[in-house]
CSV table of C-alpha atoms and ligand atoms in Angstrom, one decimal:
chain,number,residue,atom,x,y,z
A,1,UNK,CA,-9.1,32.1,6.9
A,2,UNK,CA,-5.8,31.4,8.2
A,3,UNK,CA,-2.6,33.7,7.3
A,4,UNK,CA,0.5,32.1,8.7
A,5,UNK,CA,3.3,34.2,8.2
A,6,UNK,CA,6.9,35.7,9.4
A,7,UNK,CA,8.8,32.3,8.7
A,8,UNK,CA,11.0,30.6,5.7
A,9,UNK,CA,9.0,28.8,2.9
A,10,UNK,CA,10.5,25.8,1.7
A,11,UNK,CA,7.6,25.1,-1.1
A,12,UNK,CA,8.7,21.2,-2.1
A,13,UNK,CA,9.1,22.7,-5.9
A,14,UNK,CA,13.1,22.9,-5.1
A,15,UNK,CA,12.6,26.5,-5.6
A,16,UNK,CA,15.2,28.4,-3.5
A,17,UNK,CA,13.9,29.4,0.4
A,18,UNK,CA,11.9,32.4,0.6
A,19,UNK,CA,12.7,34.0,3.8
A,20,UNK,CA,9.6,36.3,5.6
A,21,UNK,CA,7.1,33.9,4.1
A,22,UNK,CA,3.2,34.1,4.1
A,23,UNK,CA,0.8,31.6,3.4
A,24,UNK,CA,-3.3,32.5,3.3
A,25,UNK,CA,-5.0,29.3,3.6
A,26,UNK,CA,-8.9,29.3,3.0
A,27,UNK,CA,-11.4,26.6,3.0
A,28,UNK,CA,-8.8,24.1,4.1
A,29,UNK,CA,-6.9,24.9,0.5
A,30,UNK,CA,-4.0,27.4,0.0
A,31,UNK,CA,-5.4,30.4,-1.7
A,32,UNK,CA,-2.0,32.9,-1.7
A,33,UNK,CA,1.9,32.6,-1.3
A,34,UNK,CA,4.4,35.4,-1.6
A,35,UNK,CA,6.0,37.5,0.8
A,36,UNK,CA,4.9,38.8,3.9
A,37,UNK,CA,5.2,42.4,3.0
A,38,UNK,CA,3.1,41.9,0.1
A,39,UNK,CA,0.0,39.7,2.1
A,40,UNK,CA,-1.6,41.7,5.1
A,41,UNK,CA,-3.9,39.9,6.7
A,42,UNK,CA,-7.6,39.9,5.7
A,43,UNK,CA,-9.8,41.4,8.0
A,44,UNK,CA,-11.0,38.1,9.4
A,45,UNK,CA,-8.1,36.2,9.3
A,46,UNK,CA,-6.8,34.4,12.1
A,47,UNK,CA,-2.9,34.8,11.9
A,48,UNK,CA,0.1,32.9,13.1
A,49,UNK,CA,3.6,34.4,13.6
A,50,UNK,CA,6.3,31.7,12.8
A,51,UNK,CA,9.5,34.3,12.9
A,52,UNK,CA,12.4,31.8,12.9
A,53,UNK,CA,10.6,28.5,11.9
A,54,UNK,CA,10.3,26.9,8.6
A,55,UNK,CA,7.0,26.1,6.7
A,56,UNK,CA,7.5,23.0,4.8
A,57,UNK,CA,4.4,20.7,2.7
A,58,UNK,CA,3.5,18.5,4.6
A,59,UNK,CA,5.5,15.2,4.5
A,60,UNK,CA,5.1,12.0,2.6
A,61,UNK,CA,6.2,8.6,2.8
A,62,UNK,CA,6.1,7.1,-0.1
A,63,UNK,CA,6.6,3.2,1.2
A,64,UNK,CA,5.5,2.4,4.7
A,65,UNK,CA,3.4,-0.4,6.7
A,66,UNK,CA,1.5,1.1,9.3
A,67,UNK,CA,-0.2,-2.1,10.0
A,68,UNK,CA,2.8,-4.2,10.8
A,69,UNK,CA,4.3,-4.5,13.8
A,70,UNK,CA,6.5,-6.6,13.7
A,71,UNK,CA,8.9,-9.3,11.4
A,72,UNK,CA,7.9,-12.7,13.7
A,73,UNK,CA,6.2,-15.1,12.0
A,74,UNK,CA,3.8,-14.4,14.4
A,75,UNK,CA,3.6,-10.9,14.3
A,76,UNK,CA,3.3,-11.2,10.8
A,77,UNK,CA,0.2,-13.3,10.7
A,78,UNK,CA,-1.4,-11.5,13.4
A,79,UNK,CA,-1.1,-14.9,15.7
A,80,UNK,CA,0.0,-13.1,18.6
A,81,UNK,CA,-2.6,-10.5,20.0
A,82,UNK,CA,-6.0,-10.0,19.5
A,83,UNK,CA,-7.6,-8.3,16.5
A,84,UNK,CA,-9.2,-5.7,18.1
A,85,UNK,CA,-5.7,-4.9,20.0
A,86,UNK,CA,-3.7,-4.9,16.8
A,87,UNK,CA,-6.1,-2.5,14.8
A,88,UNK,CA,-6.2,-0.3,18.0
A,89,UNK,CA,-1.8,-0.4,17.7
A,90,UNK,CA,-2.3,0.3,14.4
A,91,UNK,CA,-4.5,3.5,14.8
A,92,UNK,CA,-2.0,4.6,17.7
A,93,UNK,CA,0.3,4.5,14.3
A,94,UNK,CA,-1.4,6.7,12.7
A,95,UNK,CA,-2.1,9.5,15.2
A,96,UNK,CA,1.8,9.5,15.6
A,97,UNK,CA,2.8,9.6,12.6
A,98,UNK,CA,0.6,12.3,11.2
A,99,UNK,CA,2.0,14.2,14.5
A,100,UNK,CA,5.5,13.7,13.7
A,101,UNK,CA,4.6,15.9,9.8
A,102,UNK,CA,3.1,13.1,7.7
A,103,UNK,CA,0.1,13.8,6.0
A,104,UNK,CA,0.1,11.8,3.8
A,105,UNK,CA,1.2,8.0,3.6
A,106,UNK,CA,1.1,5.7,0.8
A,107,UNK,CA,0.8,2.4,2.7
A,108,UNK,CA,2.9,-0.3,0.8
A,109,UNK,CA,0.4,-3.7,2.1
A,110,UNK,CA,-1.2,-4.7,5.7
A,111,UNK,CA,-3.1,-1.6,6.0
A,112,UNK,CA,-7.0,-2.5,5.1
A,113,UNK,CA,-9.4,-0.2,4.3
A,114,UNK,CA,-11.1,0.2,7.4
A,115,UNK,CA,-8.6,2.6,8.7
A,116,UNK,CA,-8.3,5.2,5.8
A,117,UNK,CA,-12.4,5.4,6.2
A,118,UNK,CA,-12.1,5.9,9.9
A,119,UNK,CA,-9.5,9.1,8.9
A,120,UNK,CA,-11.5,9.9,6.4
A,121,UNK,CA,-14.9,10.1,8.9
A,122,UNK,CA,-12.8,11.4,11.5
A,123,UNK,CA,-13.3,8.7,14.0
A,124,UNK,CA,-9.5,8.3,14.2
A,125,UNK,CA,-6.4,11.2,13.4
A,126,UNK,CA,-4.0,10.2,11.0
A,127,UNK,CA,-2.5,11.1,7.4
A,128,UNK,CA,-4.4,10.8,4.3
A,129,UNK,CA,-3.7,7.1,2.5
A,130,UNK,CA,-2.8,5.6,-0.1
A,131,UNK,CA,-3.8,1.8,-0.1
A,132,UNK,CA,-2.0,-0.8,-1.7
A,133,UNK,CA,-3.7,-3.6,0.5
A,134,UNK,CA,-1.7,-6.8,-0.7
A,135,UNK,CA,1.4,-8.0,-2.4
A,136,UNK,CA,0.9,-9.5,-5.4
A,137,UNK,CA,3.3,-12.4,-6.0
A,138,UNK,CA,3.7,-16.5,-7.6
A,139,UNK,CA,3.9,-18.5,-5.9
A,140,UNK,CA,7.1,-18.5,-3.4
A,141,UNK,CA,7.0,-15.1,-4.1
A,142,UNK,CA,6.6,-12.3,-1.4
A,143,UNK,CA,3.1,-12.2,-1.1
A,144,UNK,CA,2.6,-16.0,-0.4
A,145,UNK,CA,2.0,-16.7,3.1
A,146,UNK,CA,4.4,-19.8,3.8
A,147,UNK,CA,6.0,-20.3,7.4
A,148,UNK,CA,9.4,-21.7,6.8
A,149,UNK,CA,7.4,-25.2,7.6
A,150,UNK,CA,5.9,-25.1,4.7
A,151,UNK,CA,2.8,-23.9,6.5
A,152,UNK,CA,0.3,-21.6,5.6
A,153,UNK,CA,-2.8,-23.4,7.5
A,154,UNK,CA,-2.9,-20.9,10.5
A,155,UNK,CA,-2.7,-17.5,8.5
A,156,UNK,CA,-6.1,-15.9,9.4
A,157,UNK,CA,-8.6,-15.0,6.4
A,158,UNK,CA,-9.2,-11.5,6.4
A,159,UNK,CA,-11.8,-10.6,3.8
A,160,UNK,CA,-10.7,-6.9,3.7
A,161,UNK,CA,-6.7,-8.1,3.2
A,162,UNK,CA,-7.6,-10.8,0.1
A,163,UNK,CA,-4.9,-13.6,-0.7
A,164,UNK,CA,-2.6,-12.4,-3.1
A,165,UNK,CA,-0.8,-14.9,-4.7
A,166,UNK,CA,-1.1,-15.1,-8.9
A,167,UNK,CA,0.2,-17.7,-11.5
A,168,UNK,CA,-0.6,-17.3,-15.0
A,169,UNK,CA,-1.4,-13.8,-17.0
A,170,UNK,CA,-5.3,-14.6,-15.9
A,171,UNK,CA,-4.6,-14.6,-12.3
A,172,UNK,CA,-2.9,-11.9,-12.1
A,173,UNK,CA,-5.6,-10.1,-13.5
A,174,UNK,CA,-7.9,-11.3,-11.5
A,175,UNK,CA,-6.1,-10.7,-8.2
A,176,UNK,CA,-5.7,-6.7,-9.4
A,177,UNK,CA,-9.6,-6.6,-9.7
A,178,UNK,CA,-9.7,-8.0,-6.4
A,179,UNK,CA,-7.0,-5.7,-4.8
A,180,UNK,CA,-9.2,-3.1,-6.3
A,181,UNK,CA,-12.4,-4.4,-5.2
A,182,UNK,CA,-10.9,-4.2,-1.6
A,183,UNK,CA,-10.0,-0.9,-1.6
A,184,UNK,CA,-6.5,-0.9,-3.2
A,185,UNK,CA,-5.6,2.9,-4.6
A,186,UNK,CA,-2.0,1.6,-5.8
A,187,UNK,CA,-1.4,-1.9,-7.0
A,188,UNK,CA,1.9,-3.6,-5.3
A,189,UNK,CA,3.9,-6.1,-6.6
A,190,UNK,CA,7.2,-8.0,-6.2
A,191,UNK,CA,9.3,-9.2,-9.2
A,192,UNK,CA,11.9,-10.3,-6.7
A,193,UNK,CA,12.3,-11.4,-3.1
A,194,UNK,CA,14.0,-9.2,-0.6
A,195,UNK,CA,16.4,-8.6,1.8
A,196,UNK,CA,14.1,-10.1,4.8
A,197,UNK,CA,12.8,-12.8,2.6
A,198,UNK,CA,13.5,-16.7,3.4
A,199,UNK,CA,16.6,-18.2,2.1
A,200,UNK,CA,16.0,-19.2,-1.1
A,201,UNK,CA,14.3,-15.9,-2.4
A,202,UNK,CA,16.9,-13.0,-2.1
A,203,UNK,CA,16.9,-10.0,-3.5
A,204,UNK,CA,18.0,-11.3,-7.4
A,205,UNK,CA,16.1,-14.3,-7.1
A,206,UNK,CA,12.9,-13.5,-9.7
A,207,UNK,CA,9.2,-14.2,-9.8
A,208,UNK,CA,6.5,-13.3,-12.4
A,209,UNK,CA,7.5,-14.0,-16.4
A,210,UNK,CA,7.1,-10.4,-18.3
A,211,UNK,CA,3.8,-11.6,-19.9
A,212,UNK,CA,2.5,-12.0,-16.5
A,213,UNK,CA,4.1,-8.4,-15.2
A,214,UNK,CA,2.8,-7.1,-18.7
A,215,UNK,CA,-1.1,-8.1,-17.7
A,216,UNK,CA,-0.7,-6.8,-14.3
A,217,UNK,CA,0.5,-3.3,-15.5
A,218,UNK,CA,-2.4,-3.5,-17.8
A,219,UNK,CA,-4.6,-4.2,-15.4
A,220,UNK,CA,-4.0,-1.9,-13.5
A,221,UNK,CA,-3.6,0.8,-15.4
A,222,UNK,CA,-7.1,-0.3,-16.9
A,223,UNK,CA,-8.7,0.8,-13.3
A,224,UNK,CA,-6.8,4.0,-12.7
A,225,UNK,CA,-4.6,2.3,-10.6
A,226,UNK,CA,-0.6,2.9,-10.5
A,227,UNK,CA,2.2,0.0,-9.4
A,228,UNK,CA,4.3,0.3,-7.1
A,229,UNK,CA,7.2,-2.8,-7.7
A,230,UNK,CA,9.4,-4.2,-4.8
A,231,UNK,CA,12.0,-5.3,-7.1
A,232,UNK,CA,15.7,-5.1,-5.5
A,233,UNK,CA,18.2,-6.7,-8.6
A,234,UNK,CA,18.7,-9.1,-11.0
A,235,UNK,CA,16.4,-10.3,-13.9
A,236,UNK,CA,13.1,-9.5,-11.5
A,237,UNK,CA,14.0,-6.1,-11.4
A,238,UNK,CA,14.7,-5.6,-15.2
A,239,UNK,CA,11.1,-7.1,-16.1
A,240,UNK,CA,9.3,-4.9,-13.9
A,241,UNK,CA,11.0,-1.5,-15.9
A,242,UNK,CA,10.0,-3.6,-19.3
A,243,UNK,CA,6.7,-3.9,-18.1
A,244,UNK,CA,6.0,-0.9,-17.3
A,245,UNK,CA,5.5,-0.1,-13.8
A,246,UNK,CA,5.4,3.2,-12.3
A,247,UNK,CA,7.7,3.1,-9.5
A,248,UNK,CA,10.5,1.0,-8.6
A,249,UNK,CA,10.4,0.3,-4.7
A,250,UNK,CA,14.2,-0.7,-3.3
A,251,UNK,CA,16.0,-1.0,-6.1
A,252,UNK,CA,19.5,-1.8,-4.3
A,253,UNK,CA,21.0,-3.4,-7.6
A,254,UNK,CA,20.1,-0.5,-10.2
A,255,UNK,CA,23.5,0.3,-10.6
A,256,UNK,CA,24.7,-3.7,-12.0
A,257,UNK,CA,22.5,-2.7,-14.9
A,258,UNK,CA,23.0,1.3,-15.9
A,259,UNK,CA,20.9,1.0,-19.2
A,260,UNK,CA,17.6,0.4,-16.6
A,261,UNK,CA,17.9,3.9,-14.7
A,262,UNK,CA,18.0,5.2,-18.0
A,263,UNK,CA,15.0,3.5,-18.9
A,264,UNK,CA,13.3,4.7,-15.9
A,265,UNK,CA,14.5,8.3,-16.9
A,266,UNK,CA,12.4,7.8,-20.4
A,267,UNK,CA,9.6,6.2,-19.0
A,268,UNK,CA,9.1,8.6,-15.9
A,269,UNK,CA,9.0,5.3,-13.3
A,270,UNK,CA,10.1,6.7,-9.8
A,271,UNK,CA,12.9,5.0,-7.6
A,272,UNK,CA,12.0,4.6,-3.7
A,273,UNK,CA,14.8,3.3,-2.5
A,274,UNK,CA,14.0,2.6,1.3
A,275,UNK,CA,17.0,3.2,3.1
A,276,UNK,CA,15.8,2.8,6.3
A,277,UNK,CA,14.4,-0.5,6.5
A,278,UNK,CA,18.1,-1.8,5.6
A,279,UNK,CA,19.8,-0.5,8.4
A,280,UNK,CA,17.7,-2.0,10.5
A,281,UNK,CA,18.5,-5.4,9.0
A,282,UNK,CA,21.8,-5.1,8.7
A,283,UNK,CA,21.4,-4.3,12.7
A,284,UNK,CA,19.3,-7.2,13.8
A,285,UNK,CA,18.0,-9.4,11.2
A,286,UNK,CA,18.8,-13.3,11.4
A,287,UNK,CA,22.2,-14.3,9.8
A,288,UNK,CA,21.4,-14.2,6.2
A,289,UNK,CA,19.4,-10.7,5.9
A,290,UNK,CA,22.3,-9.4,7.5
A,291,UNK,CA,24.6,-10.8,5.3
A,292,UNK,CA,22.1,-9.4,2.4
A,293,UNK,CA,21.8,-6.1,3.7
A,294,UNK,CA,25.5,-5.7,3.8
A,295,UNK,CA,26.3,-7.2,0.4
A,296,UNK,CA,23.7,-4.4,-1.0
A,297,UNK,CA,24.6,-1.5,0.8
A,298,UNK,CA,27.6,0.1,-1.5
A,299,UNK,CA,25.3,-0.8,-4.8
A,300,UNK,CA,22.6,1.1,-2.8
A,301,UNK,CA,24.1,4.2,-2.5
A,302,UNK,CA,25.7,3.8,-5.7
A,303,UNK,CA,22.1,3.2,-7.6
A,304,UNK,CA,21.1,6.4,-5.7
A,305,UNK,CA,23.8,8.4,-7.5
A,306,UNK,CA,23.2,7.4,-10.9
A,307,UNK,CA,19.4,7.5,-10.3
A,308,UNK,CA,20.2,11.6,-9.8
A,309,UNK,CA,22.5,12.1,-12.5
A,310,UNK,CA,20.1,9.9,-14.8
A,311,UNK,CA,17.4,12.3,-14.0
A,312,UNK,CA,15.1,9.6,-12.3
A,313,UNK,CA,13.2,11.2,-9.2
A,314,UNK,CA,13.7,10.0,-5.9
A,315,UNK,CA,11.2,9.7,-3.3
A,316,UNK,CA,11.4,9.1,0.3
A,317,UNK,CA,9.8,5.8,2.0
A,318,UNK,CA,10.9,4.0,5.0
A,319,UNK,CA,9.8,0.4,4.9
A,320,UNK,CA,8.8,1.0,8.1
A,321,UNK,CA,6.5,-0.9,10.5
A,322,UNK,CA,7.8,-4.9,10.6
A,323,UNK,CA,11.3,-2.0,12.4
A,324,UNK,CA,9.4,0.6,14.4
A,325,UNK,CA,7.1,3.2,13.4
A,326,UNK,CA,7.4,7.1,13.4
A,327,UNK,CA,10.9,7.2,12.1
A,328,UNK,CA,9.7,8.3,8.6
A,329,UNK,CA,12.1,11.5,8.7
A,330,UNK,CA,14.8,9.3,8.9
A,331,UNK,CA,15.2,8.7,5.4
A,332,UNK,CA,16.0,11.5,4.6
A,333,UNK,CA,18.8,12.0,6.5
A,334,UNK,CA,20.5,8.8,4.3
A,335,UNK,CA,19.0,10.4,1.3
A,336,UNK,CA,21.2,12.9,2.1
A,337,UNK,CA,24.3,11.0,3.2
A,338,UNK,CA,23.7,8.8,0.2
A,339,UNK,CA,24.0,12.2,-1.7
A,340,UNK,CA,21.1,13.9,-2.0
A,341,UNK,CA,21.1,17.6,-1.2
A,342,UNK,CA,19.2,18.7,1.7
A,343,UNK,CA,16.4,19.8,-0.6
A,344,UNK,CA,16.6,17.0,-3.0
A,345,UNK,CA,15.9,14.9,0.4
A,346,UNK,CA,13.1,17.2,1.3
A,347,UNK,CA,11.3,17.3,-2.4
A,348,UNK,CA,11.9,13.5,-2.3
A,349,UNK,CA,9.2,13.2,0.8
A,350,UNK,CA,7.2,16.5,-0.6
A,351,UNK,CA,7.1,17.7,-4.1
A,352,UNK,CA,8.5,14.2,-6.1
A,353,UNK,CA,6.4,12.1,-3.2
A,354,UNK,CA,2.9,13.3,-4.5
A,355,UNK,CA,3.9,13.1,-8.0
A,356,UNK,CA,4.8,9.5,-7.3
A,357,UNK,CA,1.6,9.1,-5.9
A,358,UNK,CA,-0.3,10.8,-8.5
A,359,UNK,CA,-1.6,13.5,-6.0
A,360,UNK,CA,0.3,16.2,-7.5
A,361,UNK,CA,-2.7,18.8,-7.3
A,362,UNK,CA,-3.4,18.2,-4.0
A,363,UNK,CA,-0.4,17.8,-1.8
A,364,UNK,CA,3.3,17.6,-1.8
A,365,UNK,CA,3.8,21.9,-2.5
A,366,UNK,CA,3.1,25.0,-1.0
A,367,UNK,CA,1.4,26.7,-4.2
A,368,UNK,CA,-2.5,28.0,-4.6
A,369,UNK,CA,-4.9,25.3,-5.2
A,370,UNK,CA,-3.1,22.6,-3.1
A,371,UNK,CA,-5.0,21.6,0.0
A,372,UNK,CA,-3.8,23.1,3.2
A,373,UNK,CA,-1.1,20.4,4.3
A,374,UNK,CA,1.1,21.9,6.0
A,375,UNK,CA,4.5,21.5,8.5
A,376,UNK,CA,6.1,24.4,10.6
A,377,UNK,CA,9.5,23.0,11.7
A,378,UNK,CA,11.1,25.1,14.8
A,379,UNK,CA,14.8,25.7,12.7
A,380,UNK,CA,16.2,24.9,9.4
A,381,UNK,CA,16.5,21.8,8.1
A,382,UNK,CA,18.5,22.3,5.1
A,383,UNK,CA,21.3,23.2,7.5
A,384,UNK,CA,21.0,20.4,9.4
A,385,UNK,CA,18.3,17.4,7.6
A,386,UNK,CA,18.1,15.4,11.0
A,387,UNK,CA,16.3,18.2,13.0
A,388,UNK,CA,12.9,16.9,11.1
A,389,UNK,CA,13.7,13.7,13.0
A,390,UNK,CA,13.0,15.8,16.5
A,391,UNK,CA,9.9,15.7,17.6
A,392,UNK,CA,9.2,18.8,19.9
A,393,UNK,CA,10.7,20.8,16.7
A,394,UNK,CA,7.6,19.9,14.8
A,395,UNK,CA,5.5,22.7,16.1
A,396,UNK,CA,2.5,22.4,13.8
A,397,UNK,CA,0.9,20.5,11.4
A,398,UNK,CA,-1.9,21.2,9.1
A,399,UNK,CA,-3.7,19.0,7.6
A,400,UNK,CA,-6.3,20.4,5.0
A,401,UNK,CA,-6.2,23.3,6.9
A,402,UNK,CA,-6.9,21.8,10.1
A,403,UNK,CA,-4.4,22.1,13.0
A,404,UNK,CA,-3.5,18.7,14.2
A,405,UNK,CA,-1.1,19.2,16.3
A,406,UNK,CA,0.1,22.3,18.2
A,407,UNK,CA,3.4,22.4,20.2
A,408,UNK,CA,4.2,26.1,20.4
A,409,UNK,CA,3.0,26.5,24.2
A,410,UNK,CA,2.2,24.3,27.2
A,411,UNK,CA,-1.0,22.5,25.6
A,412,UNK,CA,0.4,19.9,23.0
A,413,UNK,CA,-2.7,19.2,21.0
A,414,UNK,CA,-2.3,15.2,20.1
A,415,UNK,CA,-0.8,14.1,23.8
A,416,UNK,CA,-0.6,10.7,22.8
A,417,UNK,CA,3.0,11.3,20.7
A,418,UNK,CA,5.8,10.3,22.6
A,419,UNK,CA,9.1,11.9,22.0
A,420,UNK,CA,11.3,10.1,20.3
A,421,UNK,CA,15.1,9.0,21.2
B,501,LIG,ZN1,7.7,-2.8,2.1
């Protein structure tokens, strides 16, 4: 048994802080939370004092790629390395992120199935995953693996990352059973192209009909299997609420169509809206996703604020990987500056997170029955939301239990994080 104890709870519920915290953990689960007056240690209970530090879930990333590395064509189609070298960048990923305070990561396509059974066996440290595997697109569509060319020739078959193109209601369905078959826990999609997407598919341009969304909901939904939709505006975005999906990934042009954020509100369909990932190409994309990532930016922030008042929950993903990796905490700080609350930002990457992901009894709070997932954060972040960013602030992290990184004293346990700028 583990009793740690002395510091402030922030429980991802959006309960109030609870200052002089304890928290017994047993069996890699969290048996009892309350305060520390009322919870001496048992007698065999190893305890640790976190006076002055904050206990937080552990944190979730609701949208990331932890297998990319990159936005070159190259990059992208794993021309430019060896395998073996990018799965061996990938698992560095992993092991970083988990010791920046991500336990769990929901892994929105690139990331097979290999490396959640290497966590899961322990032959590699990282956070526990959710798979989507592939993008399911038409045609033209974000999941179909065309160079600018018009080639697609050199794009290396990978049994465990399946193609994942569909063009009729009995494709679709097909390419879900085989997303499944490979090891996909969530099924993502794209109703519309994107901000990095070539010319010609931008963020309202649409793909899929609603009969075809309709069969892929179905589908999935059929095997126990949620949908997570990259959909950013225009008619692509308004099919994938009609259809039924269960979380909205972008959404940048919510707020040219109020009447779908209500319909999200009914329905219970979550909005991720990956601030990050646009920064970054408003930075240093090529001409036109700059000028895309600009033109969305206002309706962004906007769609964010009527998401809120509309009651839809928010949760925090990055879009990371084709950027840089291990800026997950990042999001939150434009959550907030978008005009989330500190602890709106922090339930959107805890408590909302895991209820996104369906893992609502396991993770994502600090309350009895959950596993053991666990944060301790050297200040408090609802005064200031960027200290999460700091790496030597993140002083442990639990994961079922487990410590996976320690960097109270001179040992760091995980030595291969590098601080980051
Ligand atoms: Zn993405």
């Amino acid at each position: 048994m583990l009793l740690v104890r002395g510091g402030t709870l922030i429980d991802g519920t959006g309960s109030p802080p609870l200052s002089d915290a304890a928290v017994l953990i047993n069996a890699g689960r969290i048996e009892q939370v309350g305060p520390r007056r009322s919870m001496p240690p048992p007698p065999d209970a190893e305890v640790i004092d976190i006076a002055g530090m904050t206990l937080l879930p552990g944190l979730i990333d609701g949208h990331d790629h932890l297998a990319s590395h990159g936005y070159g064509l190259a990059q992208r189609w794993g021309l430019d390395e060896p395998h073996s070298t990018h799965h061996l960048r990938t698992a560095r990923v992993l092991q970083e992120t988990l010791a920046t305070g991500y336990t769990t990561i929901r892994d929105a396509a690139g990331l097979d199935v290999g490396f959640k059974l290497a966590v899961e066996d322990g032959l590699i440290p990282g956070p526990r995953l959710v798979l989507a595997v592939g993008i399911i697109s038409p045609t033209g569509g974000l999941g179909d693996r065309v160079s600018p060319s018009g080639h697609s020739c050199c794009v290396p078959l990978d049994p465990t990352l399946p193609p994942s193109v569909a063009n009729s209601v009995g494709e679709v369905r097909t390419v879900v059973r085989t997303m499944v078959r490979a090891g996909a826990d969530v099924i993502k999609c794209a109703t519309t192209g994107g901000a990095s997407s070539r010319p010609g598919h931008g963020p309202k341009d649409p793909a899929f009909n609603l009969d075809e969304m309709q069969a892929l909901v179905e589908e999935s939904h059929t095997l126990g299997r949620r949908v997570k939709c990259h959909a950013l505006g225009g008619p692509g975005l308004r099919t994938a609420i009609e259809a039924g999906v269960d979380s909205i990934e972008h959404g940048c042009y919510l707020d040219e169509d109020p009447e779908l954020l209500s319909m999200m509100a009914d329905r219970g369909i979550f909005f991720v809206p990956t601030f990050t990932v646009y920064v970054f190409h408003r930075e240093q994309g090529p001409a036109h996703v700059r000028a895309r990532g600009r033109d969305l930016q206002s309706h962004h922030i906007d769609s964010l604020q009527r998401a809120l008042a509309a009651g839809v929950k928010v949760v925090a993903g990055t879009d990371a990987g084709g950027h840089r990796h291990n800026i997950n905490a990042r999001e939150l700080q434009y959550l907030v500056e978008a005009g989330m609350t500190p602890m709106q930002a922090i339930q959107a990457a805890t408590g909302w997170a895991a209820q996104c992901l369906g893992l609502e009894q396991e993770v994502g709070t600090i309350q009895p029955g959950r596993l053991a997932d666990l944060v301790v954060v050297d200040g408090d972040p609802l005064q200031r939301i960027t200290l999460l960013q700091e790496i030597e602030r993140i002083k442990l992290v639990l994961k079922s239990g487990a410590i996976c990184v320690d960097r109270r004293g001179e040992k760091v346990i995980s030595p291969l994080v590098r601080p980051q700028a």
